[in-house]
């Protein structure tokens, strides 16, 4: 293993800004509240401002030292609320990095641990009797800085809107079909508060993750995407994982889940959380299982509880908890094509069967709520019984669990704990809408967070595409966050390029959903790019795209010369003939002559056509009528 | 340019069969009628039979010499109908290969022409007064061998159906939502005849393309895909184009359009048609434009007509003809974001404007029909006014043209000419369904053939994905054929890998549509792959996928050892823990104990839950009820 080289690569994180882009901020109501956006400078003098998930990494002015972690964004806001206290925190156990020590490189781990403990913050928690969730504040009418941050971030710079609103017809066209969503033209902090209060949106922001740039997950906000990273028993290393984080948010991951299951699991998480400007989610049962040597039946509530506190202290923003997978549902999977495919789900199923007992996640759900509200960790209620193939989609096992997640949502809300609901999985197109309908019906509009869904099962190697189709559709239907699928799904662990491919596919799906829903502002980027395309502003076309590097590279393959970047043609038709160019002539034509006459001809034709249709007589052949 | 090397590569076409696959045939009612399918041999002894577009190239038993062309499939069928005659054909003009000779490698062209003329068949046409279209036969009640071929091909080997029909519940689930399609469980030759007779399906099969393996395009058949190839003024060569054809059909292109616009355009087509087992489409105006040196206003009906006959004699199976782009519609594009983006559309718009005259394609439409029916060339009525951006989607220009295409369809049908309708383009998700609705309403169920549509505009470099989303949705809604988009769309000319990427993305979209529509048999492949996945039959999982090579390669990256191909784990969870493995334990559990008890517990919970809901009282906390 060439670990030292990989470690070095961590110290040279991808830091280049995007082409023709610079980081700007939208100032808020207080000097320590400003929301970063990416401004793309076009060659025609215009600027397009984009939602930016990449954090300080794309800002060359910011010095970053991964050994110290990112700057504190929310510290003062948390402190001034006066409802938290710092405390010594849980004592670090050897087991936290997994039970199996024998195969570890002791020296390297010691080195990494040393780095991680320099990173570790003194944990905070709610003072006794306090509840520090954003939902709790929201329900008491408090607009937190986090809520204002989200409002500013969702709006972006809305200069473009003036133009849109001026053009009634375009505004109508851009309106989309919101499919039941209610997205206001301008997102106010008060709107954010209201959405969080009623549980229709969450702001995952653990008080121990002050580095996070707040964001919202909810159907009345932009559709978000999640990327998974994580080591594994088979391959990967901590260094790779942190670099994957930076890489994932560069391309647009709004959230990142650390799904590590192998060695150094605690230490990996320290590195990731301290260096992450986006919310981090985990599946705590993975680590708990490591602590009992991988033997599911040896899991206990105490070990699990301790793991929740460990991760909450580290700053994890949301936990996937498969509390809806109940003992009575397990037998419903027996006749499935592909059984239980959720890893967390199968761990709990195994435990339930071994003990013939109800899941301890279910029986201790209120105890879990008590932990969540002390740190503001959000629930991501896991779908342990999601279908693993189209054949198992929407079956009784899946929906029995979903209804239970709805019950648990009400329990969580009783504690003011922010909650979202995980969804499938593998679902053919015609069965997607009913997933959304069932979720809305049973889960009281808590945000839906789906994995894909994959619309077919025959595309191993291309499941990012098979699932982007389902993701776009369910995003339009109201899903708030889409968990990405990479080309390696079902086959292996994603590498750097796979992560990027998965993210871009999901940015496409999420954006397609925003456009279809009529999210205000979603279309401005499309329109700017289309205009650039029409006007042969090649550089602008590349720079406004989701991946300027690849667009430019593809263009260069056919026409590498710099001069062709300003040429009024492209490689599809060549220099001699260009359809876009001809359109410009059409405009001149339409502007100066012939139109009235054409219009008359058009109306005449239509008239004759109608006469024919009405008469039911011999076919009217328009050809004859033309001089 | 290294042309000789490229030429050599033509002589070593991709000929390997797919892994674990061999070519089989389904015999028809006569000895010269047998339909090839690809049988995949699974490691558990089962066989899965797949629709196969790859022609003889994947059959190692067939000797192929591209200089002689493929074996004749339909010759005897055409001859025995006795309604055609062979004739000398049109005299070859120097202009047929384009007007600009100065930059040509004369020696190479001569060499290529020599090869092509060895290939050229003596053309046939309908005897005077005859009509040789499949629609004409269909309407007279004749079931042609082509129709029987299509029926056998669409059915495939339906052994699997017995199992499905036995399981009522699964049959119900597999039924899908046909969205108005009426797909019978078994496709009979008579059903094919009826669909062709009423114009709801076409069988593109020029009598001068006897090498074609007949296939149908219609909403009650499997959704098909088209791949575009073609040289260009800027790059590419004939050799590359023929290799692209073989490559395209290998990965599943049901049709291929030759969109050559540059040099050697006639000769390229000879090579392609003679070596193609799939229908070939063209846009004849491209070649006509070359004949007039690229000056649109110099086009005449005579030059165009001559080009139609030239290409019909060569064996082109369908022509894209932009006859619905009428002079009175042109001004409707003046205020568009991206004007006219169809190349054929803009050529005709330029001609109409320059002459201030109605399009000669429109005024001579019946003359065109006369040519089509003499060779059985099908119409692909072009959408010259399709939107080039989401901003222009579904506007008056687009729909005015669509309505005209509907009128022209009725004219074509008066002549028994097979017709399909081209569609967009760039359409946000929420505007896709109304494209299908308008098309069905105005075009009398003639097959719809759309380009994507692209759901967003901000994904240059990934437009195969942005458009696969729209393609899947419109395919489900009833579109019969999806024209692929490659990752190079808007940026450059697709190379070999781009063609493959575009095709796989579109196979995914088409298959997702088939599954959603409930096409009988579509899901059998998904189910076989899912079963293989669940049973850790890795080789079967790869081999049943759309691209076995990539799936295997991805798996090897993480777990290269041969032993891991039979291992009961994968790289995602590692050897220690596997969710699929646990499911097997669940089955044992469900089979032997505890289930009745669980069931009772489940029902009890539900009861209590209902009580709570009905009472509207204090939150029912299920936790307390569990022992």
Short mmCIF file of C-alpha atoms in Angstrom, two decimals, chain A residues 202-207 209 212 215-217 224-229 253-259 269 273 276 278-285 304 308 311-312 314-321 368 372 375-382 417-422 449-450 481-484:
data_model
loop_
_atom_site.label_atom_id
_atom_site.label_comp_id
_atom_site.label_asym_id
_atom_site.label_seq_id
_atom_site.Cartn_x
_atom_site.Cartn_y
_atom_site.Cartn_z
CA UNK A 202 -35.08 20.56 8.12
CA UNK A 203 -31.82 22.44 8.62
CA UNK A 204 -29.33 19.72 9.56
CA UNK A 205 -26.88 21.56 11.81
CA UNK A 206 -25.46 19.87 14.89
CA UNK A 207 -24.28 22.40 17.48
CA UNK A 209 -20.58 21.25 13.67
CA UNK A 212 -21.38 23.99 8.53
CA UNK A 215 -28.84 24.61 4.20
CA UNK A 216 -32.40 23.37 4.10
CA UNK A 217 -33.98 20.14 2.94
CA UNK A 224 -30.77 18.81 -2.79
CA UNK A 225 -28.44 15.91 -3.40
CA UNK A 226 -26.40 13.73 -1.10
CA UNK A 227 -23.15 11.96 -1.91
CA UNK A 228 -21.90 8.98 0.06
CA UNK A 229 -18.28 8.49 0.94
CA UNK A 253 -23.08 17.64 -3.14
CA UNK A 254 -25.33 19.49 -0.69
CA UNK A 255 -24.83 16.82 1.96
CA UNK A 256 -22.31 14.06 2.42
CA UNK A 257 -22.85 10.81 4.24
CA UNK A 258 -19.87 9.10 5.79
CA UNK A 259 -20.69 5.43 5.43
CA UNK A 269 -15.12 11.03 10.98
CA UNK A 273 -16.59 16.72 10.02
CA UNK A 276 -16.84 19.89 5.97
CA UNK A 278 -21.87 20.73 4.32
CA UNK A 279 -23.95 18.66 6.73
CA UNK A 280 -22.56 15.21 7.42
CA UNK A 281 -24.81 12.22 7.89
CA UNK A 282 -23.97 8.77 9.19
CA UNK A 283 -25.58 5.41 9.85
CA UNK A 284 -24.54 4.86 13.49
CA UNK A 285 -25.41 1.16 13.45
CA UNK A 304 -25.80 1.87 20.19
CA UNK A 308 -25.00 8.04 19.07
CA UNK A 311 -21.04 10.80 16.92
CA UNK A 312 -23.26 13.63 18.17
CA UNK A 314 -18.18 14.83 16.90
CA UNK A 315 -20.75 16.97 15.11
CA UNK A 316 -22.64 14.59 12.82
CA UNK A 317 -25.68 16.47 11.52
CA UNK A 318 -28.08 13.63 10.81
CA UNK A 319 -28.35 9.98 11.68
CA UNK A 320 -29.94 7.33 9.53
CA UNK A 321 -31.87 5.20 12.00
CA UNK A 368 -33.00 8.46 20.94
CA UNK A 372 -31.06 14.16 19.13
CA UNK A 375 -27.26 18.31 19.97
CA UNK A 376 -29.73 19.09 17.19
CA UNK A 377 -29.01 15.97 15.24
CA UNK A 378 -31.73 15.38 12.66
CA UNK A 379 -33.39 12.05 12.01
CA UNK A 380 -33.09 10.44 8.65
CA UNK A 381 -35.53 7.62 9.31
CA UNK A 382 -34.07 4.76 7.34
CA UNK A 417 -36.55 16.79 16.61
CA UNK A 418 -36.02 17.53 12.93
CA UNK A 419 -36.91 14.56 10.76
CA UNK A 420 -36.67 13.39 7.20
CA UNK A 421 -37.78 10.07 5.72
CA UNK A 422 -35.67 7.81 3.53
CA UNK A 449 -34.99 11.62 0.88
CA UNK A 450 -34.75 8.90 -1.76
CA UNK A 481 -33.17 15.34 -1.31
CA UNK A 482 -31.83 12.75 -3.73
CA UNK A 483 -29.15 10.35 -2.61
CA UNK A 484 -26.78 9.84 -5.49
#
